[in-house]
CSV table of C-alpha atoms and ligand atoms in Angstrom, one decimal:
chain,number,residue,atom,x,y,z
A,46,MET,CA,-136.6,-22.7,-51.5
A,47,SER,CA,-138.5,-21.5,-54.6
A,48,VAL,CA,-141.2,-19.0,-55.0
A,49,THR,CA,-142.3,-17.9,-58.7
A,50,VAL,CA,-144.8,-15.2,-58.7
A,51,VAL,CA,-146.4,-15.7,-62.5
A,52,ASN,CA,-146.9,-12.0,-63.7
A,53,HIS,CA,-148.2,-12.6,-66.9
A,54,PRO,CA,-151.1,-9.3,-68.1
A,55,LEU,CA,-153.5,-12.2,-68.6
A,56,VAL,CA,-153.3,-13.8,-65.4
A,57,GLN,CA,-153.1,-10.3,-63.4
A,58,HIS,CA,-155.6,-8.5,-65.3
A,59,LYS,CA,-158.5,-12.0,-64.2
A,60,LEU,CA,-156.8,-11.5,-60.4
A,61,THR,CA,-158.1,-7.9,-60.5
A,62,ILE,CA,-161.6,-9.1,-61.3
A,63,MET,CA,-161.9,-11.4,-59.1
A,64,ARG,CA,-160.9,-9.3,-56.3
A,65,ASN,CA,-163.1,-6.8,-56.8
A,66,LYS,CA,-166.3,-7.3,-54.5
A,67,GLU,CA,-168.3,-6.5,-57.5
A,68,THR,CA,-167.6,-9.6,-59.6
A,69,SER,CA,-170.6,-12.0,-59.1
A,70,THR,CA,-170.1,-16.0,-58.3
A,71,ALA,CA,-170.6,-17.3,-61.8
A,72,GLY,CA,-168.0,-15.0,-62.7
A,73,PHE,CA,-165.3,-15.6,-60.1
A,74,ARG,CA,-165.5,-19.4,-60.8
A,75,ARG,CA,-165.3,-18.9,-64.8
A,76,LEU,CA,-162.3,-16.9,-64.1
A,77,LEU,CA,-160.6,-19.1,-61.5
A,78,ARG,CA,-161.0,-21.6,-64.1
A,79,GLU,CA,-159.5,-19.6,-66.7
A,80,ILE,CA,-156.3,-18.4,-65.0
A,81,SER,CA,-156.0,-22.0,-63.5
A,82,LEU,CA,-154.5,-22.5,-67.2
A,83,LEU,CA,-152.1,-20.0,-67.1
A,84,LEU,CA,-150.7,-21.2,-64.0
A,85,GLY,CA,-150.8,-24.6,-65.0
A,86,TYR,CA,-148.6,-23.5,-67.8
A,87,GLU,CA,-146.0,-22.2,-65.3
A,88,VAL,CA,-146.4,-25.0,-62.7
A,89,THR,CA,-145.5,-27.7,-65.8
A,90,ARG,CA,-143.1,-25.6,-67.5
A,91,ASP,CA,-140.3,-27.7,-66.5
A,92,LEU,CA,-141.6,-31.2,-67.0
A,93,GLU,CA,-139.1,-33.8,-68.5
A,94,LEU,CA,-139.7,-35.2,-71.9
A,95,THR,CA,-138.7,-38.3,-73.7
A,96,THR,CA,-139.4,-38.9,-76.9
A,97,THR,CA,-141.8,-42.0,-78.6
A,98,ARG,CA,-141.5,-42.8,-82.3
A,99,ILE,CA,-144.5,-42.2,-84.3
A,100,GLU,CA,-145.8,-41.8,-87.9
A,101,THR,CA,-146.7,-38.6,-89.2
A,102,PRO,CA,-148.2,-38.6,-92.9
A,103,LEU,CA,-144.8,-37.8,-94.3
A,104,GLN,CA,-142.3,-39.6,-92.9
A,105,PRO,CA,-141.5,-41.6,-88.9
A,106,MET,CA,-140.0,-39.1,-86.0
A,107,ASP,CA,-138.9,-39.2,-82.4
A,108,ALA,CA,-141.6,-37.1,-80.9
A,109,PRO,CA,-141.7,-35.4,-77.2
A,110,THR,CA,-143.8,-36.8,-74.8
A,111,LEU,CA,-143.7,-36.3,-70.9
A,112,GLU,CA,-141.6,-38.3,-68.9
A,113,GLY,CA,-142.6,-40.6,-66.0
A,114,LYS,CA,-145.9,-41.9,-64.4
A,115,LYS,CA,-149.3,-39.7,-64.7
A,116,LEU,CA,-148.8,-36.2,-62.8
A,117,VAL,CA,-150.9,-36.1,-59.7
A,118,PHE,CA,-152.9,-32.7,-59.3
A,119,ALA,CA,-154.4,-32.7,-54.9
A,120,SER,CA,-156.8,-30.5,-55.0
A,121,VAL,CA,-157.6,-28.8,-51.3
A,122,LEU,CA,-160.9,-28.7,-50.3
A,123,ARG,CA,-163.1,-27.0,-51.0
A,124,ALA,CA,-161.4,-24.4,-53.0
A,125,GLY,CA,-159.2,-26.1,-54.6
A,126,ASN,CA,-161.3,-27.8,-56.8
A,127,GLY,CA,-161.9,-24.3,-59.0
A,128,LEU,CA,-158.6,-24.5,-60.0
A,129,LEU,CA,-158.5,-28.1,-60.2
A,130,GLU,CA,-160.9,-28.2,-63.2
A,131,GLY,CA,-159.0,-26.2,-65.8
A,132,LEU,CA,-155.5,-28.1,-64.3
A,133,LEU,CA,-157.8,-30.9,-65.1
A,134,ASP,CA,-158.9,-29.6,-68.9
A,135,LEU,CA,-154.8,-28.8,-69.3
A,136,VAL,CA,-153.6,-32.6,-68.4
A,137,PRO,CA,-156.8,-34.6,-68.6
A,138,ALA,CA,-154.7,-37.8,-67.8
A,139,ALA,CA,-153.9,-36.4,-64.3
A,140,ARG,CA,-154.4,-38.4,-61.0
A,141,VAL,CA,-156.2,-36.4,-58.2
A,142,ALA,CA,-155.7,-36.3,-54.5
A,143,HIS,CA,-158.1,-35.0,-52.2
A,144,VAL,CA,-157.3,-33.2,-49.4
A,145,GLY,CA,-160.6,-31.7,-47.8
A,146,LEU,CA,-159.5,-29.2,-44.8
A,147,TYR,CA,-161.2,-26.3,-43.1
A,148,ARG,CA,-159.5,-23.7,-40.7
A,149,ASP,CA,-161.5,-23.4,-37.5
A,150,HIS,CA,-162.4,-19.6,-37.6
A,151,ASP,CA,-161.2,-19.3,-33.8
A,152,THR,CA,-157.8,-21.0,-33.9
A,153,LEU,CA,-157.2,-20.6,-37.4
A,154,GLU,CA,-155.9,-24.6,-37.0
A,155,ALA,CA,-156.7,-26.5,-39.9
A,156,VAL,CA,-159.1,-29.5,-39.7
A,157,GLU,CA,-159.6,-32.8,-42.0
A,158,TYR,CA,-162.8,-34.0,-42.6
A,159,PHE,CA,-161.4,-36.3,-45.7
A,160,PHE,CA,-158.7,-37.9,-47.4
A,161,LYS,CA,-158.2,-39.8,-50.6
A,162,ALA,CA,-155.1,-40.3,-53.3
A,163,PRO,CA,-153.4,-42.5,-55.2
A,164,SER,CA,-151.9,-44.9,-53.3
A,165,ASP,CA,-148.1,-44.8,-55.2
A,166,LEU,CA,-147.7,-40.8,-55.2
A,167,GLY,CA,-144.4,-41.9,-54.7
A,168,ASP,CA,-143.9,-42.5,-57.8
A,169,ARG,CA,-145.6,-39.1,-59.0
A,170,LEU,CA,-145.0,-35.6,-58.7
A,171,VAL,CA,-147.7,-34.2,-56.8
A,172,ILE,CA,-149.2,-30.7,-57.4
A,173,VAL,CA,-151.0,-28.9,-54.7
A,174,VAL,CA,-153.6,-27.1,-55.6
A,175,ASP,CA,-155.5,-24.4,-53.0
A,176,PRO,CA,-156.4,-20.5,-54.3
A,177,MET,CA,-155.1,-19.4,-50.6
A,178,LEU,CA,-152.2,-19.3,-49.0
A,179,ALA,CA,-152.7,-17.3,-45.6
A,180,THR,CA,-151.7,-18.6,-42.5
A,181,ALA,CA,-150.2,-21.5,-44.7
A,182,ASN,CA,-151.6,-23.9,-41.8
A,183,SER,CA,-154.0,-26.0,-44.5
A,184,ALA,CA,-151.1,-26.0,-47.3
A,185,ILE,CA,-148.8,-26.9,-44.5
A,186,ALA,CA,-151.1,-29.8,-43.2
A,187,ALA,CA,-152.0,-31.1,-46.8
A,188,ILE,CA,-148.4,-31.7,-47.8
A,189,ASP,CA,-147.9,-33.4,-44.7
A,190,LYS,CA,-150.5,-35.9,-45.1
A,191,LEU,CA,-149.0,-36.4,-48.5
A,192,LYS,CA,-145.8,-36.9,-47.3
A,193,SER,CA,-146.8,-39.3,-45.1
A,194,ARG,CA,-149.0,-41.1,-47.4
A,195,GLY,CA,-145.5,-40.6,-49.8
A,196,ALA,CA,-145.1,-38.3,-51.9
A,197,THR,CA,-141.5,-37.1,-51.8
A,198,ASN,CA,-141.7,-34.5,-55.2
A,199,LEU,CA,-144.4,-31.8,-54.7
A,200,ARG,CA,-144.9,-28.5,-55.7
A,201,PHE,CA,-147.7,-26.0,-53.9
A,202,LEU,CA,-150.0,-23.8,-56.3
A,203,CYS,CA,-152.2,-20.7,-55.3
A,204,LEU,CA,-153.3,-17.4,-56.4
A,205,LEU,CA,-152.7,-15.0,-53.3
A,206,ALA,CA,-150.7,-15.7,-50.9
A,207,ALA,CA,-149.1,-13.8,-47.4
A,208,PRO,CA,-145.8,-13.1,-47.0
A,209,GLU,CA,-146.4,-14.7,-43.6
A,210,GLY,CA,-148.2,-17.8,-45.3
A,211,ILE,CA,-144.9,-17.5,-47.7
A,212,ALA,CA,-142.3,-17.9,-44.5
A,213,ARG,CA,-143.9,-20.6,-42.4
A,214,PHE,CA,-144.5,-22.8,-45.6
A,215,THR,CA,-141.1,-22.3,-46.7
A,216,LYS,CA,-139.7,-22.8,-43.9
A,217,ALA,CA,-141.8,-25.8,-43.3
A,218,HIS,CA,-141.8,-27.7,-45.9
A,219,PRO,CA,-138.4,-26.2,-47.9
A,220,ASP,CA,-138.3,-29.0,-50.5
A,221,VAL,CA,-141.7,-27.6,-52.6
A,222,PRO,CA,-141.3,-24.9,-54.5
A,223,VAL,CA,-144.4,-22.4,-54.5
A,224,PHE,CA,-146.1,-20.9,-57.1
A,225,THR,CA,-148.4,-18.0,-57.0
A,226,ALA,CA,-150.1,-14.9,-58.5
A,227,ALA,CA,-149.5,-12.3,-56.1
A,228,ILE,CA,-147.9,-12.0,-52.7
A,229,ASP,CA,-150.2,-9.4,-51.3
A,230,GLU,CA,-149.3,-7.3,-47.9
A,231,LYS,CA,-150.1,-9.1,-45.1
A,232,LEU,CA,-152.8,-11.4,-43.4
A,233,ASN,CA,-155.3,-8.9,-40.9
A,234,GLU,CA,-156.2,-10.6,-37.4
A,235,LYS,CA,-158.8,-12.6,-38.4
A,236,GLY,CA,-156.1,-14.0,-40.9
A,237,TYR,CA,-157.6,-13.2,-44.4
A,238,ILE,CA,-155.2,-12.0,-46.6
A,239,VAL,CA,-155.3,-8.3,-47.5
A,240,PRO,CA,-156.2,-6.5,-49.8
A,241,GLY,CA,-157.0,-10.5,-50.9
A,242,LEU,CA,-160.0,-11.6,-52.3
A,243,GLY,CA,-162.2,-12.3,-49.6
A,244,ASP,CA,-163.0,-15.8,-48.9
A,245,ALA,CA,-162.3,-18.2,-51.8
A,246,GLY,CA,-164.9,-21.0,-51.2
A,247,ASP,CA,-167.4,-18.3,-50.3
A,248,ARG,CA,-166.7,-16.7,-52.9
A,249,MET,CA,-167.1,-19.6,-55.4
A,250,TYR,CA,-170.2,-21.2,-54.2
A,251,GLY,CA,-171.8,-18.6,-53.0
A,252,THR,CA,-172.0,-19.7,-49.9
A,253,LYS,CA,-171.8,-16.4,-48.0
B,279,PRP,C1,-159.4,-21.2,-47.1
B,279,PRP,C2,-158.6,-21.6,-48.1
B,279,PRP,C3,-157.0,-22.4,-48.1
B,279,PRP,C4,-157.5,-21.7,-46.6
B,279,PRP,C5,-156.1,-21.0,-46.1
B,279,PRP,O1,-159.9,-22.5,-47.3
B,279,PRP,O2,-159.3,-22.1,-49.2
B,279,PRP,O3,-157.4,-23.8,-47.6
B,279,PRP,O4,-158.6,-21.3,-46.1
B,279,PRP,O5,-155.9,-20.1,-44.9
B,279,PRP,P1,-154.6,-20.8,-44.4
B,279,PRP,O6,-153.4,-20.9,-44.8
B,279,PRP,O7,-154.4,-19.8,-43.4
B,279,PRP,O8,-154.7,-22.2,-44.1
B,279,PRP,P2,-161.8,-23.1,-45.7
B,279,PRP,O9,-160.9,-23.3,-44.7
B,279,PRP,O10,-162.1,-21.8,-45.4
B,279,PRP,O11,-162.3,-23.8,-46.2
B,279,PRP,P3,-163.4,-23.8,-48.0
B,279,PRP,O12,-162.1,-23.9,-49.0
B,279,PRP,O13,-164.1,-24.6,-47.1
B,279,PRP,O14,-163.7,-22.6,-47.9
B,280,URA,N1,-158.6,-18.8,-47.3
B,280,URA,C1,-159.6,-17.3,-47.6
B,280,URA,O1,-160.2,-18.4,-48.2
B,280,URA,N2,-159.3,-15.9,-47.7
B,280,URA,C2,-158.4,-15.5,-47.0
B,280,URA,O2,-157.7,-14.2,-47.2
B,280,URA,C3,-157.9,-16.5,-46.2
B,280,URA,C4,-157.5,-17.7,-46.1
């Protein structure tokens, strides 16, 4: 089990602006994209390298390149797309999976409405992205589904996590490392992370 809190000052600064209820939809979206570049740097830090023979203008060299098949970003809809966009700037050749899930407001259970992923998930690193890990129902369901379709090498990247969500997630999927910008105080009685930033999807898309 591994949980990494990305406490880089730029990440923390941008996260504070995102938490602020005065931040506009456009500002929230832009910051999520910016922060995803910084989080993406951390979540890919230990990717394996091989070498390839190239010729610089001066001489041949064996230069480092990423080893293995292109990785997969699996976005948990809707809000995962805010992280996905920046991550694709970082790794433009990555493959993408979409996992459509929403939280039932009464039960807080994750309800699946869409799934599309590359067929060879078992051969690739799959980085699952969703800004919020609250009860962890959505993240657990997304990873259950990806594993049922063959994924074995996964990571989970979020922006904010609740301690309750981290505990449930790491119990359900101890083999999946978690990366987050912060672990907040707790969940409130409605399953929202507090202090948190509110409903990530609504803040990204202005749907409240
Ligand atoms: C939010 C968020 C996560 C989920 C986290 O999505 O983006 O997917 O809640 O909560 P959990 O850990 O308790 O499952 P939501 O269900 O609001 O859907 P949306 O992204 O379509 O708004
Ligand atoms: N989903 C969100 O978007 N925000 C929360 O605080 C909890 C779940």
